[in-house]
Amino acid sequence: MILNLDQNFKPFAARQEINFQNFTFSGGEPHIKINPDFDVTQKITITHRLNSFNDLGLLCIAVDALRRMDVRNIDLFIPYFPAARQDRVMIKGEPLSVKVYADIINGMQFDKVFVFDAHSEVTPALVNNCEVIPNHTFIETVVKAIGNEVKLISPDGGALKKIYKVSEFLGGVEVVECSKSRDVKTGRLSGFKVYNDDLQGMDCLIVDDICDGGGTFVGLAEELKNKNAGKLYLSVSHGIFNKGFAVLDCFEKIFTTNSFKDFEGERVEVIGLNQLI
């Protein structure tokens, strides 16, 4: 049985759905009414895309409603874990935001919490019973869609460990390491480096977990072209794209999933998670 709290997001379409109605009170509080016409002894999987505290609030009250219906076994699938990038305190006065979300989710006592391509090892360390679904099949699908031989580009040190696992999964695709500098007070990016003197016109696929504004990838694309790269492609597991796609016009095509929200456009190809898990 499955409870899809976002009705536009159904990653496990083959399972029987639990029906519900939800709305938001005028004061801003979410509310839900779950149809009780299902076997409460079965394991229930909740799926949701957590893009705001109200999304988290809907999850909390849904779990409370299920517990009051005597449902004992509940799994959670939240492909994009909120605040995963705030996994360390860089300067005094900042919160450890990922732990705030983790503590709330841990309080709901799920049997399993499934996350797709977690930003770092901090998320599964903080979330009880967490199982991370890697991005391997996603990148395999992207490489097949491109159709040409590519080099895998690691945009920074944080992506290195994961990208070498992807390379191994794909049979040893060449990895090019890159780096950048970030001012922790302002967030400004600079000092992009590609550790390959001549890419010899080869097509390049940047692989990362999250694209927010895209500054990392635009800066890196310029440096890749300086190193004689061929066509440039971008693949991100979780597409936010708060500045739109025009800023990313240096890429031949952008690949993402529907883990955060749905997208349409000629330059972006969305690979649904129902195809990958």
PDB file of C-alpha atoms in Angstrom:
ATOM      1  CA  MET A   1       0.000   0.000   0.000  1.00  0.00           C
ATOM      2  CA  ILE A   2       1.188   3.490  -0.779  1.00  0.00           C
ATOM      3  CA  LEU A   3       0.247   6.994   0.315  1.00  0.00           C
ATOM      4  CA  ASN A   4       1.393   9.580  -2.251  1.00  0.00           C
ATOM      5  CA  LEU A   5       1.091  12.895  -0.425  1.00  0.00           C
ATOM      6  CA  ASP A   6       2.049  14.770  -3.615  1.00  0.00           C
ATOM      7  CA  GLN A   7      -0.511  13.570  -6.144  1.00  0.00           C
ATOM      8  CA  ASN A   8       1.735  14.679  -9.006  1.00  0.00           C
ATOM      9  CA  PHE A   9       4.533  12.438  -7.757  1.00  0.00           C
ATOM     10  CA  LYS A  10       3.914   8.685  -7.978  1.00  0.00           C
ATOM     11  CA  PRO A  11       7.255   6.842  -8.086  1.00  0.00           C
ATOM     12  CA  PHE A  12       5.721   3.432  -7.331  1.00  0.00           C
ATOM     13  CA  ALA A  13       2.753   3.470  -9.683  1.00  0.00           C
ATOM     14  CA  ALA A  14       2.078  -0.277  -9.521  1.00  0.00           C
ATOM     15  CA  ARG A  15       1.115  -0.244  -5.847  1.00  0.00           C
ATOM     16  CA  GLN A  16      -2.402   0.221  -4.518  1.00  0.00           C
ATOM     17  CA  GLU A  17      -2.955   3.817  -3.409  1.00  0.00           C
ATOM     18  CA  ILE A  18      -4.563   5.008  -0.191  1.00  0.00           C
ATOM     19  CA  ASN A  19      -7.059   7.782  -0.870  1.00  0.00           C
ATOM     20  CA  PHE A  20      -7.111  11.004   1.130  1.00  0.00           C
ATOM     21  CA  GLN A  21      -8.158  14.640   1.028  1.00  0.00           C
ATOM     22  CA  ASN A  22      -6.029  17.491   2.254  1.00  0.00           C
ATOM     23  CA  PHE A  23      -6.289  21.252   2.438  1.00  0.00           C
ATOM     24  CA  THR A  24      -4.714  24.183   4.220  1.00  0.00           C
ATOM     25  CA  PHE A  25      -6.619  26.180   6.838  1.00  0.00           C
ATOM     26  CA  SER A  26      -6.757  29.952   6.418  1.00  0.00           C
ATOM     27  CA  GLY A  27      -4.182  30.277   9.196  1.00  0.00           C
ATOM     28  CA  GLY A  28      -1.718  28.242   7.103  1.00  0.00           C
ATOM     29  CA  GLU A  29      -1.964  24.885   8.864  1.00  0.00           C
ATOM     30  CA  PRO A  30      -2.155  21.759   6.675  1.00  0.00           C
ATOM     31  CA  HIS A  31      -4.930  19.235   7.314  1.00  0.00           C
ATOM     32  CA  ILE A  32      -5.591  15.714   6.030  1.00  0.00           C
ATOM     33  CA  LYS A  33      -8.384  13.127   6.075  1.00  0.00           C
ATOM     34  CA  ILE A  34      -7.285   9.608   5.111  1.00  0.00           C
ATOM     35  CA  ASN A  35      -9.871   7.154   3.756  1.00  0.00           C
ATOM     36  CA  PRO A  36      -9.851   4.247   6.263  1.00  0.00           C
ATOM     37  CA  ASP A  37     -10.843   1.646   3.644  1.00  0.00           C
ATOM     38  CA  PHE A  38      -7.555  -0.334   3.654  1.00  0.00           C
ATOM     39  CA  ASP A  39      -5.867  -3.102   5.624  1.00  0.00           C
ATOM     40  CA  VAL A  40      -3.998  -1.390   8.471  1.00  0.00           C
ATOM     41  CA  THR A  41      -1.900  -4.523   9.107  1.00  0.00           C
ATOM     42  CA  GLN A  42      -0.048  -4.030   5.800  1.00  0.00           C
ATOM     43  CA  LYS A  43       3.148  -2.015   5.483  1.00  0.00           C
ATOM     44  CA  ILE A  44       2.447   1.478   4.199  1.00  0.00           C
ATOM     45  CA  THR A  45       4.963   3.452   2.136  1.00  0.00           C
ATOM     46  CA  ILE A  46       4.563   7.227   2.186  1.00  0.00           C
ATOM     47  CA  THR A  47       6.068   9.213  -0.700  1.00  0.00           C
ATOM     48  CA  HIS A  48       6.472  12.970  -0.696  1.00  0.00           C
ATOM     49  CA  ARG A  49       8.554  15.815  -2.093  1.00  0.00           C
ATOM     50  CA  LEU A  50       9.620  18.031   0.809  1.00  0.00           C
ATOM     51  CA  ASN A  51      10.147  21.514  -0.632  1.00  0.00           C
ATOM     52  CA  SER A  52       8.845  23.537   2.328  1.00  0.00           C
ATOM     53  CA  PHE A  53       8.030  23.277   6.019  1.00  0.00           C
ATOM     54  CA  ASN A  54       4.357  22.954   5.038  1.00  0.00           C
ATOM     55  CA  ASP A  55       5.261  19.831   3.046  1.00  0.00           C
ATOM     56  CA  LEU A  56       6.976  18.500   6.155  1.00  0.00           C
ATOM     57  CA  GLY A  57       3.919  19.471   8.200  1.00  0.00           C
ATOM     58  CA  LEU A  58       1.627  17.486   5.900  1.00  0.00           C
ATOM     59  CA  LEU A  59       3.900  14.476   6.323  1.00  0.00           C
ATOM     60  CA  CYS A  60       3.801  14.810  10.116  1.00  0.00           C
ATOM     61  CA  ILE A  61       0.031  14.946  10.362  1.00  0.00           C
ATOM     62  CA  ALA A  62      -0.365  12.116   7.822  1.00  0.00           C
ATOM     63  CA  VAL A  63       1.829   9.866   9.959  1.00  0.00           C
ATOM     64  CA  ASP A  64      -0.122  10.859  13.068  1.00  0.00           C
ATOM     65  CA  ALA A  65      -3.391   9.983  11.331  1.00  0.00           C
ATOM     66  CA  LEU A  66      -2.044   6.583  10.252  1.00  0.00           C
ATOM     67  CA  ARG A  67      -0.757   5.792  13.749  1.00  0.00           C
ATOM     68  CA  ARG A  68      -4.197   6.643  15.177  1.00  0.00           C
ATOM     69  CA  MET A  69      -5.627   4.140  12.667  1.00  0.00           C
ATOM     70  CA  ASP A  70      -3.330   1.495  14.227  1.00  0.00           C
ATOM     71  CA  VAL A  71      -0.905   1.336  11.290  1.00  0.00           C
ATOM     72  CA  ARG A  72       2.331  -0.017  12.735  1.00  0.00           C
ATOM     73  CA  ASN A  73       4.685  -0.453   9.772  1.00  0.00           C
ATOM     74  CA  ILE A  74       5.481   2.683   7.753  1.00  0.00           C
ATOM     75  CA  ASP A  75       8.303   3.385   5.297  1.00  0.00           C
ATOM     76  CA  LEU A  76       9.066   6.819   3.900  1.00  0.00           C
ATOM     77  CA  PHE A  77      10.405   7.740   0.458  1.00  0.00           C
ATOM     78  CA  ILE A  78      11.614  11.349   0.209  1.00  0.00           C
ATOM     79  CA  PRO A  79      14.009  11.477  -2.757  1.00  0.00           C
ATOM     80  CA  TYR A  80      15.272  15.008  -2.053  1.00  0.00           C
ATOM     81  CA  PHE A  81      16.259  15.427   1.576  1.00  0.00           C
ATOM     82  CA  PRO A  82      15.675  19.054   2.578  1.00  0.00           C
ATOM     83  CA  ALA A  83      18.576  21.151   3.891  1.00  0.00           C
ATOM     84  CA  ALA A  84      21.035  18.370   3.036  1.00  0.00           C
ATOM     85  CA  ARG A  85      23.510  21.029   1.859  1.00  0.00           C
ATOM     86  CA  GLN A  86      23.469  22.625   5.326  1.00  0.00           C
ATOM     87  CA  ASP A  87      25.322  19.647   6.755  1.00  0.00           C
ATOM     88  CA  ARG A  88      27.960  21.604   8.685  1.00  0.00           C
ATOM     89  CA  VAL A  89      28.171  24.900  10.544  1.00  0.00           C
ATOM     90  CA  MET A  90      30.561  27.124   8.606  1.00  0.00           C
ATOM     91  CA  ILE A  91      30.355  30.307  10.699  1.00  0.00           C
ATOM     92  CA  LYS A  92      29.012  31.135  14.143  1.00  0.00           C
ATOM     93  CA  GLY A  93      25.299  31.871  14.157  1.00  0.00           C
ATOM     94  CA  GLU A  94      24.299  29.301  11.521  1.00  0.00           C
ATOM     95  CA  PRO A  95      22.069  26.279  12.253  1.00  0.00           C
ATOM     96  CA  LEU A  96      22.831  22.673  11.396  1.00  0.00           C
ATOM     97  CA  SER A  97      19.665  22.607   9.310  1.00  0.00           C
ATOM     98  CA  VAL A  98      19.920  19.013   8.091  1.00  0.00           C
ATOM     99  CA  LYS A  99      19.808  17.819  11.713  1.00  0.00           C
ATOM    100  CA  VAL A 100      16.646  19.829  12.358  1.00  0.00           C
ATOM    101  CA  TYR A 101      14.861  17.949   9.575  1.00  0.00           C
ATOM    102  CA  ALA A 102      16.435  14.639  10.593  1.00  0.00           C
ATOM    103  CA  ASP A 103      15.278  15.004  14.200  1.00  0.00           C
ATOM    104  CA  ILE A 104      11.697  15.677  13.113  1.00  0.00           C
ATOM    105  CA  ILE A 105      11.693  12.702  10.745  1.00  0.00           C
ATOM    106  CA  ASN A 106      13.300  10.437  13.359  1.00  0.00           C
ATOM    107  CA  GLY A 107      10.493  11.377  15.742  1.00  0.00           C
ATOM    108  CA  MET A 108       7.987   9.700  13.413  1.00  0.00           C
ATOM    109  CA  GLN A 109       9.764   6.334  13.864  1.00  0.00           C
ATOM    110  CA  PHE A 110       9.740   4.999  10.319  1.00  0.00           C
ATOM    111  CA  ASP A 111      10.853   1.433   9.623  1.00  0.00           C
ATOM    112  CA  LYS A 112      12.878   2.715   6.651  1.00  0.00           C
ATOM    113  CA  VAL A 113      13.600   6.135   5.182  1.00  0.00           C
ATOM    114  CA  PHE A 114      14.637   6.007   1.521  1.00  0.00           C
ATOM    115  CA  VAL A 115      16.566   8.956   0.060  1.00  0.00           C
ATOM    116  CA  PHE A 116      17.758   9.296  -3.528  1.00  0.00           C
ATOM    117  CA  ASP A 117      21.392  10.366  -4.045  1.00  0.00           C
ATOM    118  CA  ALA A 118      21.992  11.951  -0.634  1.00  0.00           C
ATOM    119  CA  HIS A 119      24.163  15.069  -0.721  1.00  0.00           C
ATOM    120  CA  SER A 120      26.726  13.650   1.685  1.00  0.00           C
ATOM    121  CA  GLU A 121      27.224  10.925   4.270  1.00  0.00           C
ATOM    122  CA  VAL A 122      25.850  13.262   6.950  1.00  0.00           C
ATOM    123  CA  THR A 123      22.211  12.662   5.972  1.00  0.00           C
ATOM    124  CA  PRO A 124      22.203   8.848   6.402  1.00  0.00           C
ATOM    125  CA  ALA A 125      24.299   9.277   9.562  1.00  0.00           C
ATOM    126  CA  LEU A 126      21.635  11.525  11.112  1.00  0.00           C
ATOM    127  CA  VAL A 127      18.467   9.809   9.841  1.00  0.00           C
ATOM    128  CA  ASN A 128      17.465   6.601  11.574  1.00  0.00           C
ATOM    129  CA  ASN A 129      17.022   3.517   9.363  1.00  0.00           C
ATOM    130  CA  CYS A 130      18.066   5.506   6.300  1.00  0.00           C
ATOM    131  CA  GLU A 131      18.762   3.765   3.006  1.00  0.00           C
ATOM    132  CA  VAL A 132      20.333   5.797   0.203  1.00  0.00           C
ATOM    133  CA  ILE A 133      19.435   4.931  -3.389  1.00  0.00           C
ATOM    134  CA  PRO A 134      22.510   5.783  -5.503  1.00  0.00           C
ATOM    135  CA  ASN A 135      22.439   7.742  -8.757  1.00  0.00           C
ATOM    136  CA  HIS A 136      24.073   4.935 -10.776  1.00  0.00           C
ATOM    137  CA  THR A 137      21.040   3.939 -12.843  1.00  0.00           C
ATOM    138  CA  PHE A 138      20.177   7.597 -13.437  1.00  0.00           C
ATOM    139  CA  ILE A 139      23.609   8.374 -14.881  1.00  0.00           C
ATOM    140  CA  GLU A 140      23.553   5.150 -16.912  1.00  0.00           C
ATOM    141  CA  THR A 141      20.253   6.310 -18.429  1.00  0.00           C
ATOM    142  CA  VAL A 142      21.719   9.759 -19.131  1.00  0.00           C
ATOM    143  CA  VAL A 143      24.809   8.338 -20.859  1.00  0.00           C
ATOM    144  CA  LYS A 144      22.608   6.152 -23.057  1.00  0.00           C
ATOM    145  CA  ALA A 145      20.442   9.169 -23.930  1.00  0.00           C
ATOM    146  CA  ILE A 146      23.511  11.199 -24.963  1.00  0.00           C
ATOM    147  CA  GLY A 147      24.603   8.356 -27.207  1.00  0.00           C
ATOM    148  CA  ASN A 148      28.225   9.456 -27.524  1.00  0.00           C
ATOM    149  CA  GLU A 149      31.297   8.559 -25.526  1.00  0.00           C
ATOM    150  CA  VAL A 150      31.719  11.060 -22.676  1.00  0.00           C
ATOM    151  CA  LYS A 151      34.082  11.887 -19.858  1.00  0.00           C
ATOM    152  CA  LEU A 152      32.503  12.138 -16.412  1.00  0.00           C
ATOM    153  CA  ILE A 153      33.255  15.484 -14.779  1.00  0.00           C
ATOM    154  CA  SER A 154      33.418  15.784 -11.000  1.00  0.00           C
ATOM    155  CA  PRO A 155      32.702  19.467 -10.215  1.00  0.00           C
ATOM    156  CA  ASP A 156      34.372  19.494  -6.801  1.00  0.00           C
ATOM    157  CA  GLY A 157      35.856  17.380  -4.045  1.00  0.00           C
ATOM    158  CA  GLY A 158      32.451  16.638  -2.526  1.00  0.00           C
ATOM    159  CA  ALA A 159      31.375  14.729  -5.631  1.00  0.00           C
ATOM    160  CA  LEU A 160      34.550  12.663  -6.029  1.00  0.00           C
ATOM    161  CA  LYS A 161      33.711   9.596  -3.949  1.00  0.00           C
ATOM    162  CA  LYS A 162      30.316   9.169  -5.599  1.00  0.00           C
ATOM    163  CA  ILE A 163      31.477   9.773  -9.168  1.00  0.00           C
ATOM    164  CA  TYR A 164      34.142   7.069  -9.011  1.00  0.00           C
ATOM    165  CA  LYS A 165      31.443   4.617  -7.903  1.00  0.00           C
ATOM    166  CA  VAL A 166      29.371   5.715 -10.917  1.00  0.00           C
ATOM    167  CA  SER A 167      32.400   5.179 -13.174  1.00  0.00           C
ATOM    168  CA  GLU A 168      32.872   1.684 -11.794  1.00  0.00           C
ATOM    169  CA  PHE A 169      29.164   0.923 -12.321  1.00  0.00           C
ATOM    170  CA  LEU A 170      29.467   2.070 -15.953  1.00  0.00           C
ATOM    171  CA  GLY A 171      32.495  -0.116 -16.581  1.00  0.00           C
ATOM    172  CA  GLY A 172      35.268   2.395 -16.029  1.00  0.00           C
ATOM    173  CA  VAL A 173      34.267   5.625 -17.787  1.00  0.00           C
ATOM    174  CA  GLU A 174      37.075   8.197 -17.466  1.00  0.00           C
ATOM    175  CA  VAL A 175      36.657  10.732 -14.655  1.00  0.00           C
ATOM    176  CA  VAL A 176      38.055  14.264 -14.786  1.00  0.00           C
ATOM    177  CA  GLU A 177      38.493  15.928 -11.399  1.00  0.00           C
ATOM    178  CA  CYS A 178      37.748  19.627 -10.902  1.00  0.00           C
ATOM    179  CA  SER A 179      37.678  22.085  -8.010  1.00  0.00           C
ATOM    180  CA  LYS A 180      36.465  25.527  -7.006  1.00  0.00           C
ATOM    181  CA  SER A 181      36.694  27.974  -4.136  1.00  0.00           C
ATOM    182  CA  ARG A 182      33.732  29.322  -2.155  1.00  0.00           C
ATOM    183  CA  ASP A 183      33.656  32.268   0.234  1.00  0.00           C
ATOM    184  CA  VAL A 184      31.783  30.819   3.236  1.00  0.00           C
ATOM    185  CA  LYS A 185      30.512  34.257   4.267  1.00  0.00           C
ATOM    186  CA  THR A 186      29.161  35.435   0.905  1.00  0.00           C
ATOM    187  CA  GLY A 187      28.797  32.182  -1.040  1.00  0.00           C
ATOM    188  CA  ARG A 188      30.757  33.682  -3.950  1.00  0.00           C
ATOM    189  CA  LEU A 189      32.442  31.121  -6.216  1.00  0.00           C
ATOM    190  CA  SER A 190      35.841  31.509  -7.825  1.00  0.00           C
ATOM    191  CA  GLY A 191      39.019  29.652  -8.774  1.00  0.00           C
ATOM    192  CA  PHE A 192      37.531  26.953 -11.024  1.00  0.00           C
ATOM    193  CA  LYS A 193      40.133  24.353 -11.991  1.00  0.00           C
ATOM    194  CA  VAL A 194      40.067  21.353 -14.342  1.00  0.00           C
ATOM    195  CA  TYR A 195      42.803  18.833 -13.664  1.00  0.00           C
ATOM    196  CA  ASN A 196      43.324  17.832 -17.293  1.00  0.00           C
ATOM    197  CA  ASP A 197      45.431  19.907 -19.660  1.00  0.00           C
ATOM    198  CA  ASP A 198      43.707  18.882 -22.910  1.00  0.00           C
ATOM    199  CA  LEU A 199      40.275  17.236 -23.173  1.00  0.00           C
ATOM    200  CA  GLN A 200      40.911  16.673 -26.901  1.00  0.00           C
ATOM    201  CA  GLY A 201      37.426  17.649 -28.029  1.00  0.00           C
ATOM    202  CA  MET A 202      35.749  14.923 -25.979  1.00  0.00           C
ATOM    203  CA  ASP A 203      32.154  15.451 -24.872  1.00  0.00           C
ATOM    204  CA  CYS A 204      31.852  15.991 -21.128  1.00  0.00           C
ATOM    205  CA  LEU A 205      29.064  15.146 -18.674  1.00  0.00           C
ATOM    206  CA  ILE A 206      29.110  17.005 -15.359  1.00  0.00           C
ATOM    207  CA  VAL A 207      27.625  14.791 -12.638  1.00  0.00           C
ATOM    208  CA  ASP A 208      26.335  16.269  -9.384  1.00  0.00           C
ATOM    209  CA  ASP A 209      23.457  15.844  -6.962  1.00  0.00           C
ATOM    210  CA  ILE A 210      21.897  19.329  -6.815  1.00  0.00           C
ATOM    211  CA  CYS A 211      21.560  22.325  -9.125  1.00  0.00           C
ATOM    212  CA  ASP A 212      20.159  25.403  -7.403  1.00  0.00           C
ATOM    213  CA  GLY A 213      21.203  28.583  -9.208  1.00  0.00           C
ATOM    214  CA  GLY A 214      23.791  26.874 -11.409  1.00  0.00           C
ATOM    215  CA  GLY A 215      26.796  29.112 -10.695  1.00  0.00           C
ATOM    216  CA  THR A 216      29.102  26.153 -10.101  1.00  0.00           C
ATOM    217  CA  PHE A 217      28.279  24.619 -13.453  1.00  0.00           C
ATOM    218  CA  VAL A 218      28.480  27.834 -15.486  1.00  0.00           C
ATOM    219  CA  GLY A 219      31.914  28.630 -14.061  1.00  0.00           C
ATOM    220  CA  LEU A 220      33.102  25.087 -14.617  1.00  0.00           C
ATOM    221  CA  ALA A 221      31.756  25.010 -18.198  1.00  0.00           C
ATOM    222  CA  GLU A 222      33.911  28.007 -19.108  1.00  0.00           C
ATOM    223  CA  GLU A 223      37.020  26.320 -17.754  1.00  0.00           C
ATOM    224  CA  LEU A 224      36.187  23.026 -19.509  1.00  0.00           C
ATOM    225  CA  LYS A 225      35.957  24.885 -22.825  1.00  0.00           C
ATOM    226  CA  ASN A 226      39.326  26.450 -22.062  1.00  0.00           C
ATOM    227  CA  LYS A 227      40.669  22.893 -21.821  1.00  0.00           C
ATOM    228  CA  ASN A 228      39.336  21.954 -25.268  1.00  0.00           C
ATOM    229  CA  ALA A 229      36.152  20.164 -24.225  1.00  0.00           C
ATOM    230  CA  GLY A 230      33.614  19.097 -26.844  1.00  0.00           C
ATOM    231  CA  LYS A 231      29.885  19.280 -26.172  1.00  0.00           C
ATOM    232  CA  LEU A 232      28.938  19.872 -22.543  1.00  0.00           C
ATOM    233  CA  TYR A 233      26.110  18.076 -20.738  1.00  0.00           C
ATOM    234  CA  LEU A 234      24.839  18.505 -17.175  1.00  0.00           C
ATOM    235  CA  SER A 235      23.184  15.834 -15.029  1.00  0.00           C
ATOM    236  CA  VAL A 236      21.846  16.579 -11.550  1.00  0.00           C
ATOM    237  CA  SER A 237      19.761  14.212  -9.468  1.00  0.00           C
ATOM    238  CA  HIS A 238      17.792  17.042  -7.837  1.00  0.00           C
ATOM    239  CA  GLY A 239      16.945  19.979 -10.064  1.00  0.00           C
ATOM    240  CA  ILE A 240      15.884  23.196  -8.347  1.00  0.00           C
ATOM    241  CA  PHE A 241      16.950  25.648 -11.088  1.00  0.00           C
ATOM    242  CA  ASN A 242      15.817  28.769  -9.232  1.00  0.00           C
ATOM    243  CA  LYS A 243      17.343  30.977 -11.969  1.00  0.00           C
ATOM    244  CA  GLY A 244      15.760  29.031 -14.810  1.00  0.00           C
ATOM    245  CA  PHE A 245      17.524  27.352 -17.716  1.00  0.00           C
ATOM    246  CA  ALA A 246      18.665  30.395 -19.679  1.00  0.00           C
ATOM    247  CA  VAL A 247      21.713  30.809 -17.429  1.00  0.00           C
ATOM    248  CA  LEU A 248      22.724  27.260 -18.341  1.00  0.00           C
ATOM    249  CA  ASP A 249      22.706  27.786 -22.111  1.00  0.00           C
ATOM    250  CA  CYS A 250      26.352  26.662 -22.250  1.00  0.00           C
ATOM    251  CA  PHE A 251      25.091  23.072 -22.020  1.00  0.00           C
ATOM    252  CA  GLU A 252      23.887  21.028 -24.954  1.00  0.00           C
ATOM    253  CA  LYS A 253      21.314  19.380 -22.703  1.00  0.00           C
ATOM    254  CA  ILE A 254      20.426  19.188 -19.018  1.00  0.00           C
ATOM    255  CA  PHE A 255      19.260  15.971 -17.367  1.00  0.00           C
ATOM    256  CA  THR A 256      17.481  15.722 -14.024  1.00  0.00           C
ATOM    257  CA  THR A 257      14.800  13.718 -12.206  1.00  0.00           C
ATOM    258  CA  ASN A 258      11.422  14.701 -10.765  1.00  0.00           C
ATOM    259  CA  SER A 259      12.718  14.344  -7.193  1.00  0.00           C
ATOM    260  CA  PHE A 260      12.199  18.031  -6.390  1.00  0.00           C
ATOM    261  CA  LYS A 261       9.494  19.116  -8.832  1.00  0.00           C
ATOM    262  CA  ASP A 262       8.368  18.661 -12.425  1.00  0.00           C
ATOM    263  CA  PHE A 263       9.969  20.522 -15.339  1.00  0.00           C
ATOM    264  CA  GLU A 264       9.211  21.066 -19.007  1.00  0.00           C
ATOM    265  CA  GLY A 265      11.368  22.508 -21.749  1.00  0.00           C
ATOM    266  CA  GLU A 266      13.347  21.683 -24.849  1.00  0.00           C
ATOM    267  CA  ARG A 267      16.736  21.847 -23.153  1.00  0.00           C
ATOM    268  CA  VAL A 268      15.910  19.769 -20.103  1.00  0.00           C
ATOM    269  CA  GLU A 269      15.136  16.053 -20.049  1.00  0.00           C
ATOM    270  CA  VAL A 270      13.422  14.781 -16.930  1.00  0.00           C
ATOM    271  CA  ILE A 271      13.874  11.108 -16.104  1.00  0.00           C
ATOM    272  CA  GLY A 272      11.102  10.034 -13.747  1.00  0.00           C
ATOM    273  CA  LEU A 273      12.151   8.194 -10.607  1.00  0.00           C
ATOM    274  CA  ASN A 274       9.607   5.486 -11.434  1.00  0.00           C
ATOM    275  CA  GLN A 275      12.033   4.523 -14.253  1.00  0.00           C
ATOM    276  CA  LEU A 276      15.023   4.306 -11.898  1.00  0.00           C
ATOM    277  CA  ILE A 277      13.852   2.563  -8.702  1.00  0.00           C
TER     278      ILE A 277
END
